[in-house]
Coordinates of C-alpha atoms and ligand atoms in Angstrom, one line a residue:
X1 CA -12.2 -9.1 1.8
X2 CA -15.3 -9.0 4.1
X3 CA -17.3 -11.2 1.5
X4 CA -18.0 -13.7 2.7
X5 CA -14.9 -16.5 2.2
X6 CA -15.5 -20.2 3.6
X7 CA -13.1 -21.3 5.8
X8 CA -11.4 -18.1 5.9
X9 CA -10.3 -18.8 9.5
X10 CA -8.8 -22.1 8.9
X11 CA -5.8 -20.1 7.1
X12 CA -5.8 -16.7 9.3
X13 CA -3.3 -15.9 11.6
X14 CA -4.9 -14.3 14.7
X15 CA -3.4 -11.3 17.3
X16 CA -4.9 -10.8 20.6
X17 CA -5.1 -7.6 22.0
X18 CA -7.1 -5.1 24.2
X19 CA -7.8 -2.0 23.2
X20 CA -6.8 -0.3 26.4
X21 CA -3.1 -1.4 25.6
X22 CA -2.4 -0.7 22.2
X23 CA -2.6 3.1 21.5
X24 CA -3.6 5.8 23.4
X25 CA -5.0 8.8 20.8
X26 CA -5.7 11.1 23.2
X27 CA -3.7 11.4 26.1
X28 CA -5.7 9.7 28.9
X29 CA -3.0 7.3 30.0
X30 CA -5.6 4.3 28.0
X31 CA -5.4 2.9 24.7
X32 CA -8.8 3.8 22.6
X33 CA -10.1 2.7 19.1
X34 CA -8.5 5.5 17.6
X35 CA -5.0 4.6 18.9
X36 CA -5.5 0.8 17.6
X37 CA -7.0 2.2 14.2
X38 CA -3.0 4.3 13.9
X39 CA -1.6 0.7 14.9
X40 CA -3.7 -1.0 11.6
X41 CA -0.6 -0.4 9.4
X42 CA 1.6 -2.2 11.8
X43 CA -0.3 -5.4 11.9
X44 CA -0.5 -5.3 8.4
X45 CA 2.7 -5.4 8.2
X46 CA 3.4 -8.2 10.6
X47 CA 0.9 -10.3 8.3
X48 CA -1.7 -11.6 10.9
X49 CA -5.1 -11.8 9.3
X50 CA -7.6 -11.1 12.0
X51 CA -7.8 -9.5 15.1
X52 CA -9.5 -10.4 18.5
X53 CA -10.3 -7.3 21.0
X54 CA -11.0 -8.3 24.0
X55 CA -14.4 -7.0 25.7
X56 CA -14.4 -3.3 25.3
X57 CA -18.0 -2.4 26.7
X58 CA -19.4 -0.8 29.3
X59 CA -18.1 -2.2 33.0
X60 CA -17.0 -1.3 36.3
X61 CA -13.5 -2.6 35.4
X62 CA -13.4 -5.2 38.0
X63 CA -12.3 -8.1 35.7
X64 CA -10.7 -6.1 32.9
X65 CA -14.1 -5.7 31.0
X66 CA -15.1 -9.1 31.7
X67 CA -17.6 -8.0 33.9
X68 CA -20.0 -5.4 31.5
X69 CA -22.7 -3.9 32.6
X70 CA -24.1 -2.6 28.9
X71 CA -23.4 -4.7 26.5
X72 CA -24.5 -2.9 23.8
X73 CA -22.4 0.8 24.4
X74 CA -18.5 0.8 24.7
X75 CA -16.9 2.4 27.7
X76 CA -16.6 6.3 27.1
X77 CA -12.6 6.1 27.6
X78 CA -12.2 3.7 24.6
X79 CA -14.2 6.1 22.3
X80 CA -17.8 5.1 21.3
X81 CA -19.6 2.7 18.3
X82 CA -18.8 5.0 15.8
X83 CA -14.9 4.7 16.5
X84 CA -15.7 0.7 16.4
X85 CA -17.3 0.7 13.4
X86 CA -14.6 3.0 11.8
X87 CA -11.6 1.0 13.1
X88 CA -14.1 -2.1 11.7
X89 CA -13.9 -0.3 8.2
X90 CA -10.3 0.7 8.6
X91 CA -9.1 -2.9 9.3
X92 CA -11.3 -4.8 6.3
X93 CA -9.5 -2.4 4.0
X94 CA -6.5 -3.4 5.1
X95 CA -7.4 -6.8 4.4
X96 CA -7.9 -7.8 8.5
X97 CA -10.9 -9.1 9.5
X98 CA -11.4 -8.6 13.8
X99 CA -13.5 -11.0 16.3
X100 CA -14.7 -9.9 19.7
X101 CA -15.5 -11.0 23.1
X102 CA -18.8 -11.9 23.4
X103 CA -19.8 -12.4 27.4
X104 CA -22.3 -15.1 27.5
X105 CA -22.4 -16.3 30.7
X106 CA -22.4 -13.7 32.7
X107 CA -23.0 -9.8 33.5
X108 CA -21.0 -7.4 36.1
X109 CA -23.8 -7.0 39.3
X110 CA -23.8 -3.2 38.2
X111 CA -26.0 -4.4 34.6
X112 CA -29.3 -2.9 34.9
X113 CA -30.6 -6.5 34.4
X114 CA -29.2 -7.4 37.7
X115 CA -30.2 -4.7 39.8
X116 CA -33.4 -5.0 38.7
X117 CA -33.1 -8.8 38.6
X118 CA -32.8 -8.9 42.3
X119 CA -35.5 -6.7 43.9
X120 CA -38.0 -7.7 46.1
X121 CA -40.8 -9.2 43.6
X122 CA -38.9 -8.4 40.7
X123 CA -40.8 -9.9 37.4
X124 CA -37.3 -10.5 36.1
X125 CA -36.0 -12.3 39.2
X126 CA -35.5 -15.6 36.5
X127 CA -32.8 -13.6 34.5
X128 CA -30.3 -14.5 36.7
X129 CA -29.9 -17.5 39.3
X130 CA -30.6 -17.9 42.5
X131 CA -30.5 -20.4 45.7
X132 CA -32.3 -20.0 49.2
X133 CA -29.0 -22.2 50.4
X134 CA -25.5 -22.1 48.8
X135 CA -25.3 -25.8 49.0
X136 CA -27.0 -26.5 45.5
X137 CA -24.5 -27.6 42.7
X138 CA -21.9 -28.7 44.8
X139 CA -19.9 -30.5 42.3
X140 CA -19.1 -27.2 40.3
X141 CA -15.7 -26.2 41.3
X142 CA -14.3 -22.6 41.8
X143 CA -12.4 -21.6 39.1
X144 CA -11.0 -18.4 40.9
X145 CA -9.6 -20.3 44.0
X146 CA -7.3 -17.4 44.8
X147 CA -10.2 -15.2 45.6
X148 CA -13.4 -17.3 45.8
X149 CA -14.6 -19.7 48.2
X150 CA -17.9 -20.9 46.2
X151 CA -19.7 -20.3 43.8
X152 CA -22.6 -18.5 45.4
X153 CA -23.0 -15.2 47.3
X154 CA -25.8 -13.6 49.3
X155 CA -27.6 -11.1 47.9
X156 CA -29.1 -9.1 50.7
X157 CA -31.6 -7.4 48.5
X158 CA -32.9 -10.0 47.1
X159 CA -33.0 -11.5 50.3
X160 CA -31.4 -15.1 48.9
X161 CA -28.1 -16.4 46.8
X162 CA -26.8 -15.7 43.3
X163 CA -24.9 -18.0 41.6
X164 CA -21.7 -17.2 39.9
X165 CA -18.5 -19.2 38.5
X166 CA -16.8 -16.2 38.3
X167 CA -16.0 -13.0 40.4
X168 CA -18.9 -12.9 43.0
X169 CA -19.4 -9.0 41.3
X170 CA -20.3 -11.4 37.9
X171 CA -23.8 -12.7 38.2
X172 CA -24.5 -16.1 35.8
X173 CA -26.8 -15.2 33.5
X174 CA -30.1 -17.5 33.6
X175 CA -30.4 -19.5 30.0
X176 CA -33.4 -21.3 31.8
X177 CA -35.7 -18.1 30.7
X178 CA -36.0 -17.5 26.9
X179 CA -35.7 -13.9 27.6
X180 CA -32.0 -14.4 28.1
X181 CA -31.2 -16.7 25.3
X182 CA -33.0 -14.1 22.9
X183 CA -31.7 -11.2 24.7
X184 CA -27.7 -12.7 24.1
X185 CA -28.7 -13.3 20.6
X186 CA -30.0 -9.4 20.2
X187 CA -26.4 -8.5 21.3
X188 CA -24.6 -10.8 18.9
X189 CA -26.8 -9.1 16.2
X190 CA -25.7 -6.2 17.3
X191 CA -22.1 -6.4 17.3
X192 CA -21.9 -8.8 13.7
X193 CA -24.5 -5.7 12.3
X194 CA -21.7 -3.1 12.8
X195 CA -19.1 -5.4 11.0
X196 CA -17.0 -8.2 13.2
X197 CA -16.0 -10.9 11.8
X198 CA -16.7 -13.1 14.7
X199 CA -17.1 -13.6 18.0
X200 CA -15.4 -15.2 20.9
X201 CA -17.9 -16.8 23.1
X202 CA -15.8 -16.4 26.4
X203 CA -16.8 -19.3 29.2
X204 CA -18.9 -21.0 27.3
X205 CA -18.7 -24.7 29.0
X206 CA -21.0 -22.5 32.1
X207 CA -24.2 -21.6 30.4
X208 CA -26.3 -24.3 32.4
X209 CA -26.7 -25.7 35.4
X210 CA -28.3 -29.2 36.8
X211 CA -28.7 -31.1 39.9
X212 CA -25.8 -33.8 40.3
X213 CA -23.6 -32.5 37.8
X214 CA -20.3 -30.2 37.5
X215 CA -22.2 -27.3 35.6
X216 CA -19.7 -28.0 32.5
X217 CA -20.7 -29.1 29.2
X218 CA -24.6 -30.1 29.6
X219 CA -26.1 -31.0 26.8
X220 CA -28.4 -27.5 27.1
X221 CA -25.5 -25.6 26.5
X222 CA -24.9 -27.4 23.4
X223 CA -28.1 -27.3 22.1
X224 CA -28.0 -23.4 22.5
X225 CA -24.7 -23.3 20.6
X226 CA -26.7 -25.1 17.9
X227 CA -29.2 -21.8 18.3
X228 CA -26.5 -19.4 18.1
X229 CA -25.0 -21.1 15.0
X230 CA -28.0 -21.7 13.3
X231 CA -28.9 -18.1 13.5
X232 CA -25.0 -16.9 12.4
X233 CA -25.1 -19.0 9.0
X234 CA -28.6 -18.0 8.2
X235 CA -28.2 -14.3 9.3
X236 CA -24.0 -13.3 8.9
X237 CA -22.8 -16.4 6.5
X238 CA -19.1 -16.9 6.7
X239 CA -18.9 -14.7 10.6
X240 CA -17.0 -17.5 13.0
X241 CA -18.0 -18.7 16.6
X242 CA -15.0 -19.4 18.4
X243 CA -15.4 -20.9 22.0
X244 CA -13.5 -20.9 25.6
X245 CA -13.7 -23.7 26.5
X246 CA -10.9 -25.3 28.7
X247 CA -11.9 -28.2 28.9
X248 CA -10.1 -31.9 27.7
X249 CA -10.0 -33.1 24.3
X250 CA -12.9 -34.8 24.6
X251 CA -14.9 -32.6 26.1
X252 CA -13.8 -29.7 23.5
X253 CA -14.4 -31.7 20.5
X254 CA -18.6 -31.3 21.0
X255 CA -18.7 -27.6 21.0
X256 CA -17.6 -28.3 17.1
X257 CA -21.1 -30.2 16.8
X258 CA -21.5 -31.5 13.8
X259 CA -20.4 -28.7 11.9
X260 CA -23.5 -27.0 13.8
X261 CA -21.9 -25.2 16.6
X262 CA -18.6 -23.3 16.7
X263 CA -16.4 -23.3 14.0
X264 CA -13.5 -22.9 16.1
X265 CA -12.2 -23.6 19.7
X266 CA -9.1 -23.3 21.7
X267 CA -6.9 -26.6 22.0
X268 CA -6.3 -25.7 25.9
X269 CA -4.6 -29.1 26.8
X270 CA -1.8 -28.9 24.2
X271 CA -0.6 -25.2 25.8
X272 CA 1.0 -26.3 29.0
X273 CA 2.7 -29.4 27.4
X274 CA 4.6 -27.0 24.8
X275 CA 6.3 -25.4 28.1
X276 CA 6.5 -28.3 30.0
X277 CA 8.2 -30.4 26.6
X278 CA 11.0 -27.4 26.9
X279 CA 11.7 -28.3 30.3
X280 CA 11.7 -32.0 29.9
X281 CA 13.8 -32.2 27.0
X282 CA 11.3 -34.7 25.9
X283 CA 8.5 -34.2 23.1
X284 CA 6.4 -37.0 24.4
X285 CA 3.7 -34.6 26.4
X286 CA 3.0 -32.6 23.1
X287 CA 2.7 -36.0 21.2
X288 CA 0.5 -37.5 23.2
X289 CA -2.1 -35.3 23.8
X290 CA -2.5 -34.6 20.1
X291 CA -2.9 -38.3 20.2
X292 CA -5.3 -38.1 22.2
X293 CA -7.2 -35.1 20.7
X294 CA -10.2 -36.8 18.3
X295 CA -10.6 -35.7 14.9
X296 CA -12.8 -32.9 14.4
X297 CA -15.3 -31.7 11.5
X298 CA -14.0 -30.9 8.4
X299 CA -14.7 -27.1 8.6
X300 CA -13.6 -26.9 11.9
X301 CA -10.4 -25.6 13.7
X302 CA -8.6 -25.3 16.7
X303 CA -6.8 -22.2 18.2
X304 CA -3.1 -22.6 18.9
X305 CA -2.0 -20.7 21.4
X306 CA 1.1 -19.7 23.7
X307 CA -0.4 -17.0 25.7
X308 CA -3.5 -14.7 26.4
X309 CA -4.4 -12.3 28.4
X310 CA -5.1 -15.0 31.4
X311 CA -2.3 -16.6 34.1
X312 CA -0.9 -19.8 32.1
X313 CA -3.7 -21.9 33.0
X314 CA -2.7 -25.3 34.9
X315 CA -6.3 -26.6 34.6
X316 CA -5.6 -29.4 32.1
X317 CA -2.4 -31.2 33.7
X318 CA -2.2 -33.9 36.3
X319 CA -1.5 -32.7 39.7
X320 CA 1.8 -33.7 39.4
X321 CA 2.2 -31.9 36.6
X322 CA 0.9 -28.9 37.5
X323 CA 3.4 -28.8 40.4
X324 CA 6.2 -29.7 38.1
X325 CA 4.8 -26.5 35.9
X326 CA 5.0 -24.3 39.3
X327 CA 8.3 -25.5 40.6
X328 CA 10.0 -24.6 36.8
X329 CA 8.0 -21.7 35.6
X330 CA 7.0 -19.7 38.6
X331 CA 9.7 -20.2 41.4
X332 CA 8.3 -16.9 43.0
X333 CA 5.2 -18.0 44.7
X334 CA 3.9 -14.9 43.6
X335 CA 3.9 -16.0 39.6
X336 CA 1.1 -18.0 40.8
X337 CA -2.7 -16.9 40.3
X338 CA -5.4 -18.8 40.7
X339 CA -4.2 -22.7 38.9
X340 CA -2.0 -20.7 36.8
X341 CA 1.2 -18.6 36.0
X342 CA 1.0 -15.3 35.4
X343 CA 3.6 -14.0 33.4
X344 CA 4.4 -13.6 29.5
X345 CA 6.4 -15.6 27.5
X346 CA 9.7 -14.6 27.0
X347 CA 10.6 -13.9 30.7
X348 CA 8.9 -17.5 30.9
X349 CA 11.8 -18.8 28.7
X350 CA 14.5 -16.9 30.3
X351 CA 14.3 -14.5 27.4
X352 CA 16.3 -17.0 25.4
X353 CA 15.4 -16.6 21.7
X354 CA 16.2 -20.1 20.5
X355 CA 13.2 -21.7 22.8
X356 CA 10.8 -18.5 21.9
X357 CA 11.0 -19.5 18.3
X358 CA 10.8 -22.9 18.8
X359 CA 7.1 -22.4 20.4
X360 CA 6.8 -19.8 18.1
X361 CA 7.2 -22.3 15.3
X362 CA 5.4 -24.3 16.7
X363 CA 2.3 -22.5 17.2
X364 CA 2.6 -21.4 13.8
X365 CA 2.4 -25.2 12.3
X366 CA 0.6 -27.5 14.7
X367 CA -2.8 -28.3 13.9
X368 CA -5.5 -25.1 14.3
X369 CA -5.0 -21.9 13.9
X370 CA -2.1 -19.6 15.7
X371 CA -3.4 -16.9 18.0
X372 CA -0.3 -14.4 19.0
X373 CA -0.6 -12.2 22.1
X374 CA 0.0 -8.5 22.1
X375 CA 3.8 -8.0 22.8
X376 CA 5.4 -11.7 22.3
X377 CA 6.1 -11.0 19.1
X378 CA 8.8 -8.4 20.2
X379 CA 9.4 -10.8 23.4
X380 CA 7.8 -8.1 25.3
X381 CA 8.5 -8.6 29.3
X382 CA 5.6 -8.7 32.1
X383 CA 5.0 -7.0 35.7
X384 CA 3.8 -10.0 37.9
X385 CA 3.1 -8.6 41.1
X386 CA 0.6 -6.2 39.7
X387 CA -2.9 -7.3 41.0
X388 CA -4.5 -10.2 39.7
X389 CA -3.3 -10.5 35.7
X390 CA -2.8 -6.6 34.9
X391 CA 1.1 -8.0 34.9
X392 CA 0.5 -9.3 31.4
X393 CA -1.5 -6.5 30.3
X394 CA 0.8 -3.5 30.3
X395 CA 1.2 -1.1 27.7
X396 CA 2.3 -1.8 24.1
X397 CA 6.1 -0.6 23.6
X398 CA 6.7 1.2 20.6
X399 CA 9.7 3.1 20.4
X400 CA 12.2 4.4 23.0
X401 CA 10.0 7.6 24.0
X402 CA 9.3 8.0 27.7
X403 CA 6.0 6.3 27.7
X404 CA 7.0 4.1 24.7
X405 CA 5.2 5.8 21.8
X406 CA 1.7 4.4 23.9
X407 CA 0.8 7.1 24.9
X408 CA 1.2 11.3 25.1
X409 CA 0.6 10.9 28.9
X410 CA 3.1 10.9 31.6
X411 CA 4.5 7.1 32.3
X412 CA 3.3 8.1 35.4
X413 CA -0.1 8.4 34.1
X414 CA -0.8 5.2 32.2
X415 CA -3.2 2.7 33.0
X416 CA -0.8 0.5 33.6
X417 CA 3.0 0.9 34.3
X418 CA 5.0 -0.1 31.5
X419 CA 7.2 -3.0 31.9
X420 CA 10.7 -1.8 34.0
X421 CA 13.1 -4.8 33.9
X422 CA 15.7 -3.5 32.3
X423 CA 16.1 -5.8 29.6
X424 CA 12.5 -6.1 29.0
X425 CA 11.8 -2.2 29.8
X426 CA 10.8 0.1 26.3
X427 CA 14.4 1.8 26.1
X428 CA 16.2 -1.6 25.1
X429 CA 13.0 -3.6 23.7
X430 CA 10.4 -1.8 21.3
X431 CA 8.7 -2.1 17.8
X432 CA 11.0 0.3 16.4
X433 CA 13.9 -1.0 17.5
X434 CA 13.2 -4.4 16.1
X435 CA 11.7 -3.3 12.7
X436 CA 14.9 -1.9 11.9
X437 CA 17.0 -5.0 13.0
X438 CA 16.8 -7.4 10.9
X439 CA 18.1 -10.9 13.0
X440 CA 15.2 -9.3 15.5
X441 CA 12.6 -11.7 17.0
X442 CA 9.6 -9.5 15.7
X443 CA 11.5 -10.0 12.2
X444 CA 12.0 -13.6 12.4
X445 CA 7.9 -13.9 13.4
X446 CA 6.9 -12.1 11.0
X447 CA 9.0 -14.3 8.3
X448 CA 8.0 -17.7 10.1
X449 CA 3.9 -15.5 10.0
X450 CA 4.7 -15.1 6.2
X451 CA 5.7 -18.7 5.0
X452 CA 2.7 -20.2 7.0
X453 CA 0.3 -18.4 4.8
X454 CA 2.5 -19.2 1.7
X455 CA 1.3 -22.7 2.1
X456 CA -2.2 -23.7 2.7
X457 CA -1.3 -27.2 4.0
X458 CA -0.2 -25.3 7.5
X459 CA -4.1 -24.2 7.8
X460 CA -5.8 -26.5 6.1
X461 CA -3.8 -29.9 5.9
X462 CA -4.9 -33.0 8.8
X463 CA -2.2 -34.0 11.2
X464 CA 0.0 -37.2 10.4
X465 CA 2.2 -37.9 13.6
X466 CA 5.5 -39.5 12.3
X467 CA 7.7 -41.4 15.0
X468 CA 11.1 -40.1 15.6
X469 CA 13.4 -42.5 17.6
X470 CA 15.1 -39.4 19.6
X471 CA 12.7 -38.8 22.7
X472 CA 13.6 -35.1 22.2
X473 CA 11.9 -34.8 18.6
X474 CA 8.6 -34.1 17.5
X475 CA 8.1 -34.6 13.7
X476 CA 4.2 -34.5 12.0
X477 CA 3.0 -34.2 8.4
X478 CA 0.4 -31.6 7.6
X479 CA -1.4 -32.6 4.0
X480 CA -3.5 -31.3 2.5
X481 CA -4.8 -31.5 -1.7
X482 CA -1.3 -31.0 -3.9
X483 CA 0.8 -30.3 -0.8
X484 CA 3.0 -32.0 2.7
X485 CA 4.9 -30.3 5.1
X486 CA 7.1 -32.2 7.5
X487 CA 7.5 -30.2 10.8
X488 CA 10.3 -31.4 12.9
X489 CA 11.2 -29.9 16.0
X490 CA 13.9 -30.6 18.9
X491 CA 13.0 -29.5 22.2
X492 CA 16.5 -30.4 23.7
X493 CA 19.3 -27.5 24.2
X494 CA 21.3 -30.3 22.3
X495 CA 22.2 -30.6 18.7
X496 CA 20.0 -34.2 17.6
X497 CA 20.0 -36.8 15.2
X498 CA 17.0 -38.5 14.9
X499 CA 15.5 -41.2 12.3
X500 CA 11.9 -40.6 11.1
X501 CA 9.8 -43.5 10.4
X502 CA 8.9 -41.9 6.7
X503 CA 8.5 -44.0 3.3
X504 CA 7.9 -41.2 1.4
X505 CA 8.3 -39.2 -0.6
X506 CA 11.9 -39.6 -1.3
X507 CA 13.4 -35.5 -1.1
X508 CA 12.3 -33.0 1.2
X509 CA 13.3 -29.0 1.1
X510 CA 13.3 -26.5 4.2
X511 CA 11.2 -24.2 3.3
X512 CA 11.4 -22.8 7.0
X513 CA 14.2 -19.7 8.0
X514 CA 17.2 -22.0 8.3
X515 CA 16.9 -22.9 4.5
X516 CA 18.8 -23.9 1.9
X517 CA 18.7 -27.1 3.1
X518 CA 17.6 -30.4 2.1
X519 CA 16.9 -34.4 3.5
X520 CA 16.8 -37.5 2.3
X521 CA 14.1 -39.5 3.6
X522 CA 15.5 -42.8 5.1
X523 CA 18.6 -40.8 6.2
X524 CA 19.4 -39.2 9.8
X525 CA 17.5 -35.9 10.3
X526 CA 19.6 -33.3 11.7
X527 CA 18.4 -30.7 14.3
X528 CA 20.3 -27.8 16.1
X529 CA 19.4 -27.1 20.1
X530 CA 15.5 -26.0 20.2
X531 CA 15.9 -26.2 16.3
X532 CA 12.4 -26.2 14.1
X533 CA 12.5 -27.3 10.8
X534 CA 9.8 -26.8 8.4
X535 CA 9.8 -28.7 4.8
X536 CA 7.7 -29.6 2.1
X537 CA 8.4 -32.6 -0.4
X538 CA 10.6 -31.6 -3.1
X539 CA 7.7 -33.5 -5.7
X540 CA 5.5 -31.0 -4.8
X541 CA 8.1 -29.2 -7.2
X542 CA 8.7 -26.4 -4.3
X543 CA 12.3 -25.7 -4.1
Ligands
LIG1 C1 -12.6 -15.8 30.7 C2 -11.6 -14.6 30.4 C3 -11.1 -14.1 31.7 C4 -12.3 -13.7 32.6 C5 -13.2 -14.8 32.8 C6 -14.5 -14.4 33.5 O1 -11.9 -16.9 31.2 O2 -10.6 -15.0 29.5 O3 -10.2 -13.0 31.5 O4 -11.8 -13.3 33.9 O5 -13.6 -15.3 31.5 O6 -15.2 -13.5 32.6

């Protein structure tokens, strides 16, 4: 299974999750590699194919391991390399490959590189950068306006400005000085050496910056991508680069290259639409920015997602938009974080199962590859007025067990509080507790997770939008060699009729949950409120 398999990640199924939240082995209160290797069998069982960890190395914790300080050990609570590379082992037998977080742009001010970085006279003063006045690059915006006002900070050791687009405790790495470009490579050799599959190039649109631009998306940074992948396919064939960027379709579409930079990135601008489509009642914001979105290399593929580990970034809307997205989805002020929401799915959706499985389905069919957050799977709640995002970063629930089968610590004691709504809290919603019912959520994802892989076409088949004349539906063909699926989906709470401007082929079959069920191209397609119907044409002799 870790041969290498072309395309492999055109057809996986991905789960993100941290390894501080999934299992704690031995009683500290924080999930370790141990923990997530006893977890294994569970994703297994829910069918994903890979797994992305987010950044488990060596940091001060200020920006949930974002900000690392040794790149190369892994912080001492979550066990050490030889638990990585045995939960690496443990997973590929299993059949699940596993990316990681690879922190390009940046370091946490405590890396040695910095603090040596910024001494008086320091021959490795380049590594980072650095501005007698912090009016250079004024047309890069803050991304963290809740807690930044720019994007440089005095140093007074160094007795002048760092730069950073981030936290002002995460210096921007230099890619100016070949030391850093080969140094970033020696830690990607490092990590693909003990086994990953991949590597999630977080913030990548940053690496550069120039006079009289934004800072996003120079043609340096590309031309390092083109380093990076160069040196993957001759040195780890068939390991994936999958990049951060979010940015517009347009400006997303160039980290594919030509098949010479990252074989994957996530479709950013499609994410808010889904939610904001549930609220209109109208698919036309999901259509249109996949008509927008320009075709992409043949080996390459985006990442579908609903939810990460981030607030429900507002980045890629309008203005108008984005305060149509705050006045429906975060009514409390304090939902909001930085241009973004912070809170998890299903309390996003009211909890209301019909809409979670509509984006659920949806996720699972649209073009690119589905990426499922720790938790929404079970419709696991969130804690928003924890600082910053640690709201959707609580502990895993498991079972009904006072700290929800985590952890043996105290509740008390856990790196994070678990969820306490009541209806989201681990006594009424937990892994157990929806394995063993079978009209569960979890059950229901894992079926939808099941007939995706079944058929190919959902992976590797191109995108065909097909006009429905109710504004509420959404209908698209996937094709790919020997096989179509029609995806139709309703996004009003009302029972719909729609017509589908379809030639052929004459019979399709729902292959999707709510089968046995058939239609008759040319005849009135038939959806229930926030129905999703997935079907493939009866020629294709699937029945
Ligand atoms: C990425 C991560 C986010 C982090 C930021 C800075 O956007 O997803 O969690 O805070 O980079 O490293």
């Amino acid at each position: 299974m870790t041969e290498p398999t072309p395309g492999w990640y055109k057809r996986a199924v991905f789960y993100e999750t941290p390894v501080y939240a999934f299992g704690d082995s031995d009683g500290d209160g924080i999930g370790d590699f141990p923990g997530l290797t006893a977890r294994l069998d569970y994703l297994q069982w829910l069918g994903i194919d890979c797994i992305w960890l987010l950044p488990f190395y060596e940091s001060p914790l200020h920006d949930g391991g974002y900000d690392v300080s040794d790149f190369e050990a892994v912080l001492p609570r979550y066990g050490n390399v030889e638990n990585v590379v045995a939960f690496l082992a443990a997973a590929h037998e299993r059949g699940l490959r596993v990316i990681t977080d690879m922190i390009v742009n940046h370091t946490s001010d405590q890396h040695p590189w910095f603090q040596a970085a910024r001494q008086p006279g320091s021959p490795t003063r380049s590594r980072y950068v650095w501005s007698e006045t912090p009016d250079r690059y004024p047309n890069a915006r803050v991304i963290f306006i809740d807690t930044q006002d720019s994007n440089w900070s005095w140093d007074p050791v160094a007795g002048v400005y760092y730069w950073h687009r981030f936290f002002e405790h995460q210096p921007d790495l230099n890619f100016d000085d070949p030391w850093v470009r080969n140094a970033i490579k020696d830690v990607v050799r490092f990590w693909l050496d003990k086994g990953f599959d991949g590597l999630r190039l977080d913030a990548v649109p940053y690496l550069y910056e120039r006079d009289g631009t934004n800072g996003e998306n120079l043609p340096e940074t590309h031309e390092y991508l083109k380093e990076l992948r160069a040196m993957v396919d001759e040195e780890y064939p068939g390991r994936i680069l999958l990049a951060e960027a979010n940015q517009w379709p347009e400006d997303v579409v160039p980290y594919f290259g030509d098949d010479d930079e990252c074989h994957m990135a996530f479709h950013f601008p499609v994410m808010p639409r889904l939610f904001m489509a549930l609220k209109q009642q109208r698919a036309g914001a999901v259509i249109d920015i996949l008509a927008r979105t320009p075709p992409i290399p043949a080996t390459a593929q985006w990442g579908i997602f609903l939810r990460n580990h981030d607030e429900l970034t507002l980045e890629m809307v309008t203005e108008q938009e984005r305060a149509y997205m705050y006045a429906q989805y975060a009514p409390d002020p304090q939902m909001r974080k930085n241009l973004g929401i912070r809170r998890r799915l299903a309390p996003l959706l009211d909890g209301d199962r019909r809409r979670i499985e509509l984006l659920q389905s949806l996720v699972l069919s649209l073009p690119g590859s589905p990426f499922l957050y720790y938790g929404d799977e079970i419709g696991m709640g969130d804690e928003y007025l924890l600082e910053d995002r640690d709201g959707v970063r609580t502990p895993m629930q498991w079972d009904d067990s006072p700290s929800a089968g985590f952890s043996p610590a105290d509740p008390g004691d856990l790196y994070l509080p678990l969820v306490s709504a009541p209806d989201y809290a681990p006594a009424t919603l937990n892994v157990a507790a929806a394995r063993s019912d079978e009209g569960s959520l979890l059950n229901r994802i894992r079926r939808l997770i099941a007939i995706r892989s079944a058929h190919p076409a959902f992976g590797l088949g191109d995108y065909f939008a097909v006009t429905a004349d109710n504004p509420a539906a959404m209908a698209f063909l996937r094709r790919a060699a020997g096989e179509q699926i029609l995806v139709v989906a309703n996004f009003s709470e009302r029972a719909i009729r729609t017509s589908l401007a379809l030639a052929e082929p004459a019979h399709w079959v729902d292959i999707g949950p709510n089968r046995p069920d058939t239609w008759s191209t040319g005849s009135a397609f038939e959806l229930v409120p926030f129905g999703c119907r997935w079907l493939t044409a009866a020629s294709d002799g699937v029945d």
